[in-house]
Tab-separated table of C-alpha atoms in Angstrom:
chain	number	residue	atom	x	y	z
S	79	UNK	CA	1.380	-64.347	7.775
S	80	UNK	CA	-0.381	-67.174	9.705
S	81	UNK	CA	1.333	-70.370	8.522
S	82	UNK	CA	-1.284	-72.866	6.712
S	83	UNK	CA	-4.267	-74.942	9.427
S	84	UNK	CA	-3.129	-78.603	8.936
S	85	UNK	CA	-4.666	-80.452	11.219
S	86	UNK	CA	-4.208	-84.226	10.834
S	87	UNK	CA	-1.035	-84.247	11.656
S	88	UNK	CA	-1.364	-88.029	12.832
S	89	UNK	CA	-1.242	-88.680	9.387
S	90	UNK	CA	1.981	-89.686	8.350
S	91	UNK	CA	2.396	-87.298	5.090
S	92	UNK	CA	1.074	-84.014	6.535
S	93	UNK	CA	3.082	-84.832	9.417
S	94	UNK	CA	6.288	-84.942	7.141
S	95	UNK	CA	4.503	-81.972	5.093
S	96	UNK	CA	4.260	-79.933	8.547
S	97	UNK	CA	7.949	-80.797	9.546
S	98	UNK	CA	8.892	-79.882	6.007
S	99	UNK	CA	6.938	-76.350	5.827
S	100	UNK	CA	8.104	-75.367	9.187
S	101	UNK	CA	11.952	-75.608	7.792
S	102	UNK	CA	11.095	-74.125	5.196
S	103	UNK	CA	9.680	-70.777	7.131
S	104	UNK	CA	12.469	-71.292	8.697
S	105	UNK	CA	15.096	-70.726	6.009
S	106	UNK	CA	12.842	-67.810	5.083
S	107	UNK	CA	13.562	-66.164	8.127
S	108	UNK	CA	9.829	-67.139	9.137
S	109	UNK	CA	10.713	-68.159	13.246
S	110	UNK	CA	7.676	-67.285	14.749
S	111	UNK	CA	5.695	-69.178	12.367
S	112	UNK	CA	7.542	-72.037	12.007
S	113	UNK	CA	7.763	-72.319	15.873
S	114	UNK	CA	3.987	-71.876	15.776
S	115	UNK	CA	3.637	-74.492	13.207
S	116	UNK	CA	5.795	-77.179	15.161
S	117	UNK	CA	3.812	-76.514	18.508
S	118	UNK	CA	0.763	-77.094	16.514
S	119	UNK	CA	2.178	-80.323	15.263
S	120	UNK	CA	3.402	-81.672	18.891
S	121	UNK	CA	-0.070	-80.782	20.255
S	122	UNK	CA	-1.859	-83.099	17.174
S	123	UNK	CA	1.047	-86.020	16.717
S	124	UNK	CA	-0.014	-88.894	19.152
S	125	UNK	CA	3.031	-90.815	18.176
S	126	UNK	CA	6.288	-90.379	20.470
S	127	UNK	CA	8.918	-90.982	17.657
S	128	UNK	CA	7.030	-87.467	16.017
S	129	UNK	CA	6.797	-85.855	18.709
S	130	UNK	CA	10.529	-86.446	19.468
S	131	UNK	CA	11.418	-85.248	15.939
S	132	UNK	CA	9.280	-82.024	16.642
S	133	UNK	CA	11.034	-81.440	20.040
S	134	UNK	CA	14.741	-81.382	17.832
S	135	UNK	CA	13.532	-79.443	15.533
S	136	UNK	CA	12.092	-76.667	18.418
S	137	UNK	CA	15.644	-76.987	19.632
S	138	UNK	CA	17.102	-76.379	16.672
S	139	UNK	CA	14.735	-73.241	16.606
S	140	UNK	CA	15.825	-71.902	19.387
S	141	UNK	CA	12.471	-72.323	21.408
S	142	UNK	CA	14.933	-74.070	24.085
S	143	UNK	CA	11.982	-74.135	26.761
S	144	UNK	CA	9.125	-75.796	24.324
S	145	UNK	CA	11.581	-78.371	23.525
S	146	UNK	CA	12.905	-79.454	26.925
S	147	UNK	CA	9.100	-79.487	28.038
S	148	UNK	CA	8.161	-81.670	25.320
S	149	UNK	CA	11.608	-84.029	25.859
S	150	UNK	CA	10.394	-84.120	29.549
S	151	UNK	CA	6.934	-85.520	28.347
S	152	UNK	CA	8.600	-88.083	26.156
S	153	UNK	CA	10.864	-89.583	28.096
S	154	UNK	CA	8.996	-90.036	30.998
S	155	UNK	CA	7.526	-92.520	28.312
S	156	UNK	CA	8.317	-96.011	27.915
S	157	UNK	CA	10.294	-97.671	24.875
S	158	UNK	CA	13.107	-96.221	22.252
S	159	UNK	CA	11.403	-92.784	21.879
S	160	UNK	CA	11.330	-91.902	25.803
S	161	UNK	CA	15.119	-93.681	25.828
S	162	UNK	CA	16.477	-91.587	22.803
S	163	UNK	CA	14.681	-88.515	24.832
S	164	UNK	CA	16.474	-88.875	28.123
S	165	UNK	CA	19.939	-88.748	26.086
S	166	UNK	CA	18.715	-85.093	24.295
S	167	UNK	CA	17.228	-83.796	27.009
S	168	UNK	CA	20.431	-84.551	29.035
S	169	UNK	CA	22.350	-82.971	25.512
S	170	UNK	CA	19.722	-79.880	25.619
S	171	UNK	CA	20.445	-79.535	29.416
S	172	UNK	CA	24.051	-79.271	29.129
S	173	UNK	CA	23.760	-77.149	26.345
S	174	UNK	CA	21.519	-74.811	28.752
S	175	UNK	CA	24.576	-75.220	31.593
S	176	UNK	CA	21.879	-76.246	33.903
S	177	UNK	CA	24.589	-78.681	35.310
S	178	UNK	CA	22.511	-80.494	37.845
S	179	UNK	CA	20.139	-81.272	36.292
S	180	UNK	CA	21.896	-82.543	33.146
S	181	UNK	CA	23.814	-84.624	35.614
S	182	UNK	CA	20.693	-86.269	37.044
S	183	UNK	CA	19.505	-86.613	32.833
S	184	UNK	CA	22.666	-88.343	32.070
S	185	UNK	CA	22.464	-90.808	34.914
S	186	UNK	CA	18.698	-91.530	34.049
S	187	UNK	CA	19.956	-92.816	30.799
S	188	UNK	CA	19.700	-96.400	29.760
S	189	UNK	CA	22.952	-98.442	30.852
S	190	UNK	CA	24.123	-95.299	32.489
S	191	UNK	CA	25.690	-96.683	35.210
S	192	UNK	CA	28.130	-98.874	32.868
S	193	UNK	CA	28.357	-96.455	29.625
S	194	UNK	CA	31.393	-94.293	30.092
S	195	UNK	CA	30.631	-91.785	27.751
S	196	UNK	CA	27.495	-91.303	29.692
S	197	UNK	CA	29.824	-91.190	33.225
S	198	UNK	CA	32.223	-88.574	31.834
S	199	UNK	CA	29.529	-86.345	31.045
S	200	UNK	CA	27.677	-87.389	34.353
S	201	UNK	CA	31.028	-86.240	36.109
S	202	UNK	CA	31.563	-83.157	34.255
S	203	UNK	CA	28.341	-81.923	35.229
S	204	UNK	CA	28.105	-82.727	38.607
S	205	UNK	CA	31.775	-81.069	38.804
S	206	UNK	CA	30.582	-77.665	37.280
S	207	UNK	CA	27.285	-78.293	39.701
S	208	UNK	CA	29.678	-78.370	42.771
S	209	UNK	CA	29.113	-81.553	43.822
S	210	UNK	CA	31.744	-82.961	44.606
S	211	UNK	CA	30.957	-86.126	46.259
S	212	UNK	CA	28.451	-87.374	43.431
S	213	UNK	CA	31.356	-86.452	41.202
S	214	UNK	CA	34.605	-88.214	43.279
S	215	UNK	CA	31.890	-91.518	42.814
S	216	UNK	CA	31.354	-91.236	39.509
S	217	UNK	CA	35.438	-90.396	39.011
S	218	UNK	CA	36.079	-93.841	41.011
S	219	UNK	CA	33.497	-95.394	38.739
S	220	UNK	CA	35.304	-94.709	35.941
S	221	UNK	CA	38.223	-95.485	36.956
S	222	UNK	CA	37.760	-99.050	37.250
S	223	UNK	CA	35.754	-98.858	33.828
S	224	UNK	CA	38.354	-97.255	31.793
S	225	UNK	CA	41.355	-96.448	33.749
S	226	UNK	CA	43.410	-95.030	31.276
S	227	UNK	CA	41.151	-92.953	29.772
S	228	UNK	CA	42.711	-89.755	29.297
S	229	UNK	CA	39.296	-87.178	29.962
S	230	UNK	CA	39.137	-88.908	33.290
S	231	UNK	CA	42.439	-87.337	34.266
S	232	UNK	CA	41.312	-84.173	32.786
S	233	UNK	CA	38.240	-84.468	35.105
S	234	UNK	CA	39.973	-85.478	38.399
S	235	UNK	CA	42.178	-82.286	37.620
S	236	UNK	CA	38.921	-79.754	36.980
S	237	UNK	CA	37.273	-81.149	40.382
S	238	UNK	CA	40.879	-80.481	42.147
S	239	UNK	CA	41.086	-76.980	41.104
S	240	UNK	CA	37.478	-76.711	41.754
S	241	UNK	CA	38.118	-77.487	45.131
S	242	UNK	CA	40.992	-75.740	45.469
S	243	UNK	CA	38.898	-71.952	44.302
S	244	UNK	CA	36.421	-72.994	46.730
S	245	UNK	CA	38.868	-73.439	49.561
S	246	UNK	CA	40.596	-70.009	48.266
S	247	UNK	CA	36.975	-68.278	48.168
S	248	UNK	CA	36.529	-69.694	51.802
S	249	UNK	CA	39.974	-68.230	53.089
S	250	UNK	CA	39.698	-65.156	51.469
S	251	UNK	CA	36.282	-64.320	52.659
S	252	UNK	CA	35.739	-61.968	56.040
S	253	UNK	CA	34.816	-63.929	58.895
S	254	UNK	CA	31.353	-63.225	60.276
């Protein structure tokens, strides 16, 4: 079954209605529609704090793709919707273990450069990215932020083995 035609979703209550239905089809084991519904929704809602709710709730979905497109498209947006955007998208890339680029979503975060919860994660991504430069940096970084803090040890020791399996990959490869 088609889910139901609302289309003023820029309207506050049907908005909430829409969000509300598409749970529901949800819990009913009703994906495809509910995914439908919520794309319908993004498409309508003008507003960047719905259309942020509607990109968690893809997420939450499972339509991974939809949601990191529409988390782009917010937070290349000014003001706290784009700035709460940049921190899920970051979350959703992580989650995806597209390292990189999570890395490059944490440090576009606001106060990034001074939030250590922010670095750590900036660190372990650009570790599992092998990048080991951006992620000695970001290590030094945080140790003058929070030099006792016990995951930056744990960090410094991933990019050291890192290193190490690379340099054992490189010696146990045949020379060409």
């Amino acid at each position: 079954t088609a889910p139901p035609d609302i289309t003023l979703f820029p309207y506050t209550t049907l908005f909430r209605s829409a969000v509300l239905l598409a749970r529901t089809l949800l819990e009913s084991g009703q994906r495809q529609e509910a995914r439908e519904l919520l794309a319908r929704a993004a498409a309508e809602a003008g507003d960047a704090g719905k259309l942020l709710e509607v990109a968690g709730l893809l997420a939450d979905f499972g339509a991974v793709g939809e949601a990191r497109e529409l988390l782009v498209r917010i937070a290349a947006g000014e003001g706290g919707p784009a700035i709460a955007a940049r921190f899920r998208l970051a979350d959703l890339l992580y989650g995806e273990g597209r390292w990189a680029e999570a890395a490059a979503a944490y440090g576009a975060c606001a106060g990034a450069a001074d939030r250590p919860d922010l670095l750590l994660r900036q660190a372990e991504c650009t570790i599992k990215a092998g990048q080991p430069a951006a992620a000695r940096e970001l290590l030094d970084r945080l140790r003058r932020l929070v030099p006792e803090h016990p995951l930056v040890a744990v960090l410094e020791a991933e990019q050291a083995l890192a290193r190490s399996e690379e340099h054992t990959s490189e010696l146990q490869s045949p020379n060409t």
